[in-house]
Every structure is written in structure tokens, then in C-alpha cells.
Coordinates of C-alpha atoms in Angstrom, one line a residue:
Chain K
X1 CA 363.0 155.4 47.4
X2 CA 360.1 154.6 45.2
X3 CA 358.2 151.7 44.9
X4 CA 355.4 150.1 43.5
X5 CA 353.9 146.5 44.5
X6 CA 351.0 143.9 42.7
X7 CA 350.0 141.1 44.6
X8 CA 348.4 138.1 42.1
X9 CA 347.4 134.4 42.2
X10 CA 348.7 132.2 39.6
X11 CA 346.6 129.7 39.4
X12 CA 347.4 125.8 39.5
X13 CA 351.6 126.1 39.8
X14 CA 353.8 125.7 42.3
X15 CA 356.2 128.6 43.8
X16 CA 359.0 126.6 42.2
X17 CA 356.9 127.4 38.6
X18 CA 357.0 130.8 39.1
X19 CA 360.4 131.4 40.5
X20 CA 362.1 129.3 37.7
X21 CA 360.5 131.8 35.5
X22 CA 363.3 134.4 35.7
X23 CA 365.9 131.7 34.9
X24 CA 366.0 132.4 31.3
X25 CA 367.2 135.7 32.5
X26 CA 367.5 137.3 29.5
X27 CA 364.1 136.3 28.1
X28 CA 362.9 138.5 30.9
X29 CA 364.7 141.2 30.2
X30 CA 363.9 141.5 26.5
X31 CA 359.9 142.5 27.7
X32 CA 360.9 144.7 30.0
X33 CA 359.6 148.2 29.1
X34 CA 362.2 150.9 29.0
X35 CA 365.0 148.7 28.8
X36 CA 367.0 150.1 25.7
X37 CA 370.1 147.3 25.8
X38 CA 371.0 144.4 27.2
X39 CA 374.0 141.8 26.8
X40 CA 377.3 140.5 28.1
X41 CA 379.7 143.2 29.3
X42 CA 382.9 142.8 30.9
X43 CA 382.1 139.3 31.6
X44 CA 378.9 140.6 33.3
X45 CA 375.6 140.8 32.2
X46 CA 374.7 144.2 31.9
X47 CA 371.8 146.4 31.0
X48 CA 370.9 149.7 29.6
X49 CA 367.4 151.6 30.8
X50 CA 366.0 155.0 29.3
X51 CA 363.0 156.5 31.5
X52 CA 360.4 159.1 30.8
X53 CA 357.9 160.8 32.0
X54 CA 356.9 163.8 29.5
X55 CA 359.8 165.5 28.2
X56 CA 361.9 164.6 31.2
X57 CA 364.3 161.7 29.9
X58 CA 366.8 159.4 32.4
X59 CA 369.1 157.4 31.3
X60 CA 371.2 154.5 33.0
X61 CA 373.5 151.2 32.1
X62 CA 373.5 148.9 34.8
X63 CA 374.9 145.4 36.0
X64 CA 372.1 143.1 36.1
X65 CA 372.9 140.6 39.5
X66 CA 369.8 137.4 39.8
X67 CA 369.8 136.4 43.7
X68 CA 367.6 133.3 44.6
X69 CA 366.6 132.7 48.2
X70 CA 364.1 130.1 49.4
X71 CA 360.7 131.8 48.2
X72 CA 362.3 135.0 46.5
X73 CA 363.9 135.9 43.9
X74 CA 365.8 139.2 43.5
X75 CA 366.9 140.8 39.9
X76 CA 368.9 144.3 41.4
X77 CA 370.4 146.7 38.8
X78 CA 373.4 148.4 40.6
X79 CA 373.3 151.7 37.9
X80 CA 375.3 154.4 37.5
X81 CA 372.8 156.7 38.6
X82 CA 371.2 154.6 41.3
X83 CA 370.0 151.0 42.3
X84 CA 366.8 149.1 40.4
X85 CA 365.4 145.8 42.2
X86 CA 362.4 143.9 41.1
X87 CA 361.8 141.4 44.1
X88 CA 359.5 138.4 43.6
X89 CA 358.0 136.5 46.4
X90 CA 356.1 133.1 45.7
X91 CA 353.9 131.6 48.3
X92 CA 351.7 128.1 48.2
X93 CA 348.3 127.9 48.9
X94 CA 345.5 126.0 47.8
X95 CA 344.6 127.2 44.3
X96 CA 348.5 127.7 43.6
X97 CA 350.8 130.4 44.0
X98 CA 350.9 133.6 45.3
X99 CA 352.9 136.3 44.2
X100 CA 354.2 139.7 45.7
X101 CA 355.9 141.4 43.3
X102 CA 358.0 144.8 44.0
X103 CA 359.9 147.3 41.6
X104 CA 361.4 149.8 43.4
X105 CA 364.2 152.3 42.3
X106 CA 366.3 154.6 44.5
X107 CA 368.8 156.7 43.3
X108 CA 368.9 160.2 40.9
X109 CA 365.7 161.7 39.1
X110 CA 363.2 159.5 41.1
X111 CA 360.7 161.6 40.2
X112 CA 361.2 160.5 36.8
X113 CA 361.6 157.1 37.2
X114 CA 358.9 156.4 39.7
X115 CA 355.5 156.8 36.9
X116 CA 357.6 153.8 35.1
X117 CA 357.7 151.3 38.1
X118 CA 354.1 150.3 37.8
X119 CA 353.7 149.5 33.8
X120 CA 357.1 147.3 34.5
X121 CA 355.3 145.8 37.2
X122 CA 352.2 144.7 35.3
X123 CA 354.4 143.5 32.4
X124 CA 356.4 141.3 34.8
X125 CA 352.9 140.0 36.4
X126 CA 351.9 139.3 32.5
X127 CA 355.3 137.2 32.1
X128 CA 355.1 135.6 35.2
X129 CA 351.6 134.3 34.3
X130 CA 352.3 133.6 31.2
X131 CA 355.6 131.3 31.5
X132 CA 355.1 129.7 35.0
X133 CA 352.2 127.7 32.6
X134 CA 349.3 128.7 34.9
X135 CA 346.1 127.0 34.5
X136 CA 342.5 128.4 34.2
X137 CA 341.2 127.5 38.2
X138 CA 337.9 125.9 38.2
X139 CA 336.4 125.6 41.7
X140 CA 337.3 122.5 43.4
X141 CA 335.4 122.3 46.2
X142 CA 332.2 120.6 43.9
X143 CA 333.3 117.5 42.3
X144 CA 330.5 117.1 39.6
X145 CA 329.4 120.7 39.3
X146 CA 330.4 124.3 39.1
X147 CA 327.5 126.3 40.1
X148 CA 326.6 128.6 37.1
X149 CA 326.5 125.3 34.4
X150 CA 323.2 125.5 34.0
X151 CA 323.6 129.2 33.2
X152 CA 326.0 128.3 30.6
X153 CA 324.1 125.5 29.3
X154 CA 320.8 127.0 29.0
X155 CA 320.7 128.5 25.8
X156 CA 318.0 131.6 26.6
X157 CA 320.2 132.2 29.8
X158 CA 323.5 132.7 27.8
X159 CA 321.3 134.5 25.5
X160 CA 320.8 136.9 28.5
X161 CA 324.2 136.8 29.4
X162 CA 325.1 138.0 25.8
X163 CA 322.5 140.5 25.8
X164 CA 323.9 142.2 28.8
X165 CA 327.7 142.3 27.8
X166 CA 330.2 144.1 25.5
X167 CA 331.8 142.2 23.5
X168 CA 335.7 142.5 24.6
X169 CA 337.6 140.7 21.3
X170 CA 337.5 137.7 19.3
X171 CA 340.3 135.2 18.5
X172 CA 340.5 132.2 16.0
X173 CA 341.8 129.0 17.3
X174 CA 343.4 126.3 14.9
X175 CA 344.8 122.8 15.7
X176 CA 348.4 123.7 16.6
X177 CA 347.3 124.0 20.2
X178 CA 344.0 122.8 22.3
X179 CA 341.3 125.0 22.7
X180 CA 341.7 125.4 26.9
X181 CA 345.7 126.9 25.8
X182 CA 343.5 129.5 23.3
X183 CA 341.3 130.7 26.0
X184 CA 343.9 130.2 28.6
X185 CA 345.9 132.9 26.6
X186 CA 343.4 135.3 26.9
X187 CA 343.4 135.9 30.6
X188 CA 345.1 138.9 31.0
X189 CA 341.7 140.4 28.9
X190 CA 339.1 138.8 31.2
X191 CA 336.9 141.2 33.3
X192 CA 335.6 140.4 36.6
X193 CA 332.7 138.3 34.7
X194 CA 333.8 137.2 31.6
X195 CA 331.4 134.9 29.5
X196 CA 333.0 133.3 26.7
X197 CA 331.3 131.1 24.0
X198 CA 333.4 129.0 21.1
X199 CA 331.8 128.3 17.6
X200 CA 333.0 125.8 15.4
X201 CA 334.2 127.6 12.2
X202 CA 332.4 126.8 8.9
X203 CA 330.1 124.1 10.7
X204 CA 326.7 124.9 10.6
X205 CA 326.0 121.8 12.1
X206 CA 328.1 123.0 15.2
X207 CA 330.1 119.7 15.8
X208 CA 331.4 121.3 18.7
X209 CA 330.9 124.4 20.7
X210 CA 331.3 125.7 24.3
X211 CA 330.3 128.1 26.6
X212 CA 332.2 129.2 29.8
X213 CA 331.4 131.7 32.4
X214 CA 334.4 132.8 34.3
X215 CA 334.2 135.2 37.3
X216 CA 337.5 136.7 39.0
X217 CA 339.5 134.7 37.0
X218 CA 337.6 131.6 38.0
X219 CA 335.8 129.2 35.6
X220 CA 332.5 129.0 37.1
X221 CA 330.4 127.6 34.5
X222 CA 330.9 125.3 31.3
X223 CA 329.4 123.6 28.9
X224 CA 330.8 121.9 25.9
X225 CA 329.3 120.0 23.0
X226 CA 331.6 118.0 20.5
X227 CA 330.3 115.6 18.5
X228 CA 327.7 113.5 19.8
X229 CA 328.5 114.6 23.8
X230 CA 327.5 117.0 25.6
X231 CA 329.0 118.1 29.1
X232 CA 329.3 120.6 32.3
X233 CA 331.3 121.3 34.6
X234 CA 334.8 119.9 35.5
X235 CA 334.4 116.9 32.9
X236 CA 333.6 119.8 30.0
X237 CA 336.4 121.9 31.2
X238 CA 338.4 118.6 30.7
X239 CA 337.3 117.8 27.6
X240 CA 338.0 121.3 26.1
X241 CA 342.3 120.5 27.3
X242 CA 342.1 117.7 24.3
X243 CA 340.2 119.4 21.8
X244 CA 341.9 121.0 19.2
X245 CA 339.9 122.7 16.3
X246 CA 339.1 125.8 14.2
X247 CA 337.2 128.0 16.1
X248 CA 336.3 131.6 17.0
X249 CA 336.4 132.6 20.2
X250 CA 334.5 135.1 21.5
X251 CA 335.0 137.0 24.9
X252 CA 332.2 139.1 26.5
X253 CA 332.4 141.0 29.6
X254 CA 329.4 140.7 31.4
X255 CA 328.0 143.6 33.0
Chain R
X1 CA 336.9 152.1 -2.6
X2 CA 333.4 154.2 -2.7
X3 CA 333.2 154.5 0.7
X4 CA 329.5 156.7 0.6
X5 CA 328.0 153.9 -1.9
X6 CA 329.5 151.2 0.1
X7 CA 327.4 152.5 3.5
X8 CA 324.3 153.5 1.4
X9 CA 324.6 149.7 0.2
X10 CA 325.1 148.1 3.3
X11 CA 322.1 150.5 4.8
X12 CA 320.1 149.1 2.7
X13 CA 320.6 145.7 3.2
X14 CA 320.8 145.6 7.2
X15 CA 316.9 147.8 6.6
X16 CA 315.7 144.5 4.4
X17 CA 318.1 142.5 7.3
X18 CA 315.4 144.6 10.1
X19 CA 312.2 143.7 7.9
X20 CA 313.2 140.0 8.1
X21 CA 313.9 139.3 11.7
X22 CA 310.3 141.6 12.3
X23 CA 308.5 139.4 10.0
X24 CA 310.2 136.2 12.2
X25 CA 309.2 137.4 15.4
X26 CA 305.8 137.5 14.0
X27 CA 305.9 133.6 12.8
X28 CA 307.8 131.7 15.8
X29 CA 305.6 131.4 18.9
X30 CA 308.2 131.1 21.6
X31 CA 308.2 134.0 23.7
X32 CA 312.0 134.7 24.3
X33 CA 312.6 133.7 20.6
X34 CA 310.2 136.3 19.5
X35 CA 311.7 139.3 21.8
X36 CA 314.9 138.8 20.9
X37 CA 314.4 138.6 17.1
X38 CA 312.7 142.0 17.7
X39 CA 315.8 142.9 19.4
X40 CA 318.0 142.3 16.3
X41 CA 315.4 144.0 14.4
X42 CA 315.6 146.9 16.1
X43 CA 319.6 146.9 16.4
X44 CA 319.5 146.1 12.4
X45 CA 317.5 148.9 12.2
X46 CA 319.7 151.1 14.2
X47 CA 322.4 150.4 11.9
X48 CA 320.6 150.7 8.5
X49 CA 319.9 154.7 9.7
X50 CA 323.7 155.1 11.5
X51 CA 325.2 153.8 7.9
X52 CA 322.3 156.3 5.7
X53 CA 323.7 159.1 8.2
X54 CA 327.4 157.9 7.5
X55 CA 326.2 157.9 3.5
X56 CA 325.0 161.0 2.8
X57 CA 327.7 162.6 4.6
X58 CA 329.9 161.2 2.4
X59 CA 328.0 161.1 -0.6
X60 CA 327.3 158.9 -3.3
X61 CA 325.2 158.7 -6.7
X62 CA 322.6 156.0 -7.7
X63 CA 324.5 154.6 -10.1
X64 CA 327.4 154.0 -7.7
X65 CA 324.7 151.8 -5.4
X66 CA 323.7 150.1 -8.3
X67 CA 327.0 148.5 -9.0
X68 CA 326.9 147.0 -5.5
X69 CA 323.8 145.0 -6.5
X70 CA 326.3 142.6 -9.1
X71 CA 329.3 142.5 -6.4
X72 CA 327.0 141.6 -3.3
X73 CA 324.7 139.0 -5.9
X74 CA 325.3 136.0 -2.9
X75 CA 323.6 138.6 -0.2
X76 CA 320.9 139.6 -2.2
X77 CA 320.2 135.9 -2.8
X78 CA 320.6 134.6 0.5
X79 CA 318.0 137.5 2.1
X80 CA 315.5 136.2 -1.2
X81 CA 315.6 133.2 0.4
X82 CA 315.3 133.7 3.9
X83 CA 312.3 136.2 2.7
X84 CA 310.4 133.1 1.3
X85 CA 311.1 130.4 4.1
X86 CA 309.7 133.3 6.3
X87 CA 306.7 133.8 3.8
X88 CA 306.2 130.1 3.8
X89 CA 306.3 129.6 7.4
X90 CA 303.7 132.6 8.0
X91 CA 301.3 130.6 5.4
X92 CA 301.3 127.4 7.3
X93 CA 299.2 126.5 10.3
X94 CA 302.2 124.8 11.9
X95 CA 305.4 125.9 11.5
X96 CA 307.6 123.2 10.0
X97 CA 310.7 123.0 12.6
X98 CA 313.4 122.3 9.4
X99 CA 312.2 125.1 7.5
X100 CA 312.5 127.3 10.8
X101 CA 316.1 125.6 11.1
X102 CA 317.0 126.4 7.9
X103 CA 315.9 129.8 8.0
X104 CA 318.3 130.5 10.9
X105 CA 321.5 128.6 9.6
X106 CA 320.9 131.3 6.9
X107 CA 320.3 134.1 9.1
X108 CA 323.9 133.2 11.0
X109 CA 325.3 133.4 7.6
X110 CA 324.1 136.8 7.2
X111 CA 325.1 137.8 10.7
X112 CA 328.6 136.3 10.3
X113 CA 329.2 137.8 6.7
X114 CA 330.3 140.8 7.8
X115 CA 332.5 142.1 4.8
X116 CA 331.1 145.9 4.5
X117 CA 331.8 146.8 7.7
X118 CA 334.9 145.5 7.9
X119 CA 335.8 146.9 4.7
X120 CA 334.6 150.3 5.6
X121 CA 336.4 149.9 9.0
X122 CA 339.8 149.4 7.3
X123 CA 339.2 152.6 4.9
X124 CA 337.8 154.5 8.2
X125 CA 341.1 156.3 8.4
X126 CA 340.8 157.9 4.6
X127 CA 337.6 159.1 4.9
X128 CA 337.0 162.7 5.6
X129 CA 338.6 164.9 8.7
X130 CA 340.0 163.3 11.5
X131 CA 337.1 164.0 13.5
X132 CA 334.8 161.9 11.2
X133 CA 337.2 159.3 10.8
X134 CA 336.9 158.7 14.7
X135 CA 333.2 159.0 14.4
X136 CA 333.0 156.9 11.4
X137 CA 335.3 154.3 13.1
X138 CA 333.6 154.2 16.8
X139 CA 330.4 153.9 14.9
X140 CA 331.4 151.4 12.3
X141 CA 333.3 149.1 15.5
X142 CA 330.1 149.2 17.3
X143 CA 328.1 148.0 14.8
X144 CA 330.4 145.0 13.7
X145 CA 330.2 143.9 17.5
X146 CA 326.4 143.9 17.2
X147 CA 326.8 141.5 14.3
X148 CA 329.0 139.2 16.6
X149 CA 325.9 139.3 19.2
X150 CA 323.5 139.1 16.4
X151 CA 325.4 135.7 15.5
X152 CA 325.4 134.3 18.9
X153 CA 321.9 135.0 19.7
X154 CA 320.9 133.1 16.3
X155 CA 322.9 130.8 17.0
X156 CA 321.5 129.9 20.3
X157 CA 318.0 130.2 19.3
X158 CA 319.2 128.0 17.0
X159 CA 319.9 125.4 19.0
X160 CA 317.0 126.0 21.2
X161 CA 314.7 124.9 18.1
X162 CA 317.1 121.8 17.0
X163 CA 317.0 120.6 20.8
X164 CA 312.9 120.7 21.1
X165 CA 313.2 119.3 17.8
X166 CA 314.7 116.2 18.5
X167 CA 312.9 115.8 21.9

């Protein structure tokens, strides 16, 4: 048997969050990487897989079974060829969930299939995140304060920040969506330090801008100016869940 | 698309871009303000010679620059004017915080207006042998995120001036 594991925090959910994920079976399916098929067969859902590893291809159709115990849920694919399971176990504790999450295959050509379980891993971790609605942590444990606001609202010490880091993209925002959901989207892209800093488009008189300093994940720093306030900590990072406007986004990782 | 004209261009404009953030440094008396500026000066200067080297590998004729001088008019203008609020804050004894202001909003605008690079960026692919093409585009990707940096740090300094302005 081969197998290969991630263990991740989703931040701010509940186990039931992430478990309910995988309801919407077929959603899940559809990113799966090296599934070629899937759909109603026989009355049974039912899937089809093609694997490779260089010029080595294995092939397999499978009947997709969904199994829910208390904190785990189990998706097996009983295949022609051999058996597919992608096991995920949710846990509380204090900053949310956490997750263990398994795909391991057993069964003809493992060889083959085995350098595939780990991408499929990731891109279950990156739909788990993504659907169970996790929320950016801030640390909790200071009320008023997060302990790097006054880097981020010193201007000549985000200046240093930015002076140190490479840029890692950029994104515009609009108004369909608050700018905490923009950044929150681009998680799966932050670095251990990530500093990111939000300009106003076309406004020169910056009606609104923000810095955050994020570190493993964590928002650890934040400062956001929009009209005529200007906050940090927990209070900005609140304020950014209700503004909505155009903006570029801009995400540096810190070295 | 004349890609070797295009870079010559922009060379030429990010080395008048490098003259103006030297000249700054010399007029603003914070300290941090005044290294960075010569940070950006330097980068600016990095890329006018990195787009040159990209030029003449290509190729291009004087009359082909000279065309760029109509199409990038609004450029040309802008770096005029930043030029004199410079000139006019050097001649003064004290510098007059909304001119210095001013000056920055336009050098953001310069910073964000990226348009060259990511012109050339998007043509990368046609230009030359594969092995210049990645050059070319490594080159060209690195310099557009030095603009993005360029931008911020403006910005910031930016506020830094509007902040002790108002105090």
C-alpha cells in the first residue's frame, strides 16, 4: 500500500465545516487531478482515474462509496485494478479545525500511482480550505493589539518590509465581494511572512488603504485607513470584512 | 510591435526616471526619504542599462525611437513636470510640503504606468530564440516588480510627508 498524508489547520470553522465539505460529492470530484470521468452508473456513482508517472500510464473506473463517521469522512474507490481511499479526519481546537488528510492506493501498478497521491492531496487540502469558508486567524489572545501593528503602521518600517521582499503577485479587488474575502482568497500563496499592502485604485488621495503582516498563516499586524479613520489591530482587521472597493492588492513575501 | 525601439524608448525614460529621484534625494532632508529615493534611482538606473542591453540586441534605428516621442507625449510631460517641481524645490530655502506632495502623487503615476514593460512582456515570446525570449522575459518580469516596489515605497513616503504635514 502507498500512502501519503498532510496535516493542516483551517482556521475559524468547525469540524462539522469541513466535513460537510465533501457533501456536494461530485463538486469534489470534478477538481480532483487525474480523474478522467465521473457520473451515475448502474445506479451508482462511479468514476474513472488515468495515472502517470513518465511514460508509464494506469488506468481504472471505479465505484465511488462516501462513508461518514463521527470525525471522519471516507471517500473509497473500489477499482478494477485495486482500492483508492482519501480519509479525512477533523478535530476541534482553539483556532478551529484540524485536519489529517490520507490518500492511499493499494492495488496494481503502485509504483505508478503512488508519485500522484501527494498532488491529489494538496488539491483536496486547497478545497477543503477553500469551501469549509475558513477565516484569516488573527491572534486572540490580545484584545486591542496584535503585536507587529506598529510595524505595519509605521510607514518607513513597511518601507523596510518592502525593501526586503519579493513581490509574490498582485490581484484587483472590486465591489462584488469585501476586501478580507480578496485577501482571504489568496492564502494558499502566502509564505511563512507574508506582508501585504492594499491601494485604493485611481485615488491619489488614498481614501482607503491597508497594510497587513501575516506570519504562518496568522494576521499579525494591520492597519487600515478609509476615509477619515484610521485603525490596527483586531478593529482594522474588522473593518476590512465590510469594506468593499477597487483595489490592488499586493502580496510580498518577506524575507 | 518594434520591440528594439520600444526598449531603447523605455531606457531612456527610466535613465531621465534615475536622474529625477537623484535630484530628489538631494532636495528632501529626511534621512530615510533620501536613501530610499537613491534606492529607486539606482534600481531605475539598473533598468535603463538592462532595457539598452535588451535594445541593441534587438536592434532599432533612430527614427524608430523618434516615433515613440508622439505615442508616449503624457510621459514625457509628466517627467517635464516633475523635473521643474524638483528644480523649484532645490531653489527654495524651505521646501514647500504641497509642492513636495505633488511631486510624489506624480512620481506614483510614473511608477504605476507601467505600459512598456508590460507591452514588451506580452511580445517576449516573439522576440528572438527561445533562449532570449526566457532572458528577455525573466528580465522584463523583474523589472515590472521593481516598479510595483517603486510604487509602494512612493507611496509610503508619500504619506510620511502628508502626515508631518498635517501635524
Amino acid at each position: 500500500m502507498k500512502r501519503h498524508s498532510v496535516e493542516f489547520t483551517v482556521y475559524g470553522v468547525e469540524p462539522e465545516d469541513v466535513l460537510s465539505v465533501f457533501i456536494k460529492i461530485e463538486d469534489f470530484l470534478a477538481m480532483l487531478p487525474y480523474l478522467v470521468d465521473y457520473g451515475v452508473k448502474d445506479g451508482k456513482l462511479a468514476a474513472s482515474f488515468k495515472f502517470r508517472r513518465s511514460i508509464f500510464i494506469h488506468e481504472d473506473e471505479c465505484v465511488v462509496k462516501l462513508a461518514r463517521m463521527d470525525s471522519t469522512v471516507e471517500i473509497a474507490f473500489k477499482c478494477g485494478k485495486g482500492q483508492l481511499r482519501i480519509v479525512t479526519e477533523a478535530s476541534k481546537i482553539p483556532e478551529g479545525t484540524k485536519v489529517r488528510l490520507t490518500v492511499e492506493y493499494s492495488g496494481k501498478n503502485e509504483w505508478v500511482v503512488s508519485v500522484c497521491l501527494d498532488e491529489m492531496a494538496l488539491i483536496a487540502k486547497d478545497y477543503i480550505v477553500e469551501m469549509s469558508g475558513s477565516k484569516m486567524p488573527i491572534l486572540m489572545e490580545m484584545v486591542d493589539k496584535l503585536p507587529k501593528d506598529d510595524v505595519v503602521k509605521d510607514v518607513f518600517k513597511s518601507a523596510s518590509l518592502i525593501l526586503r521582499s519579493n513581490l509574490i503577485g498582485s490581484i484587483e479587488s472590486d465591489k462584488t465581494d469585501t476586501i478580507y474575502n480578496f485577501v482571504n482568497k489568496l492564502r494558499p500563496f502566502m509564505k511563512k511572512s507574508t506582508y501585504i499592502s492594499i491601494n485604493q485604485k485611481n485615488s491619489e488621495e488614498a481614501e482607503f488603504a491597508s497594510r497587513l503582516l501575516m506570519e504562518d498563516g496568522i494576521i499579525v499586524g494591520a492597519y487600515v485607513k478609509y476615509q477619515d479613520k484610521q485603525l490596527t489591530g483586531p478593529k482594522a482587521v474588522e473593518l476590512l470584512k465590510k469594506i468593499r472597493e477597487n483595489a490592488t492588492i499586493n502580496l510580498w513575501e518577506v524575507r | 510591435m518594434k520591440a528594439g525601439a520600444v526598449l531603447a524608448f523605455n531606457s531612456l525614460l527610466e535613465k531621465r526616471i534615475a536622474e529625477l529621484y537623484r535630484r530628489l534625494s538631494d532636495v528632501v532632508k529626511d534621512s530615510t526619504a533620501k536613501v530610499i529615493f537613491r534606492f529607486i534611482g539606482a534600481d531605475s538606473m539598473k533598468h535603463s542599462e538592462v532595457l539598452k542591453a535588451l535594445a541593441e540586441e534587438l536592434g532599432y534605428s533612430d527614427t524608430e525611437l523618434n516615433e515613440f516621442v508622439g505615442e508616449y507625449r503624457d510621459e514625457l510631460v509628466l517627467l517635464d513636470q516633475i523635473g521643474e517641481s524638483i528644480t523649484n524645490m532645490a531653489n527654495s530655502d524651505d521646501i514647500d510640503i504641497k509642492i513636495l506632495l505633488e511631486t510624489l502623487m506624480m512620481l506614483e503615476r510614473v511608477e504605476h504606468h507601467t505600459r512598456g514593460v508590460e507591452e514588451l512582456l506580452r511580445e517576449c515570446g516573439r522576440l528572438g530564440d527561445e533562449t532570449f525570449n526566457k532572458v528577455c522575459r525573466a528580465l522584463l518580469s523583474s523589472i515590472r516588480d521593481d516598479e510595483v516596489r517603486h510604487f509602494e515605497l512612493v507611496r509610503l513616503i508619500r504619506i510620511f510627508y502628508r502626515e508631518m504635514g498635517e501635524e
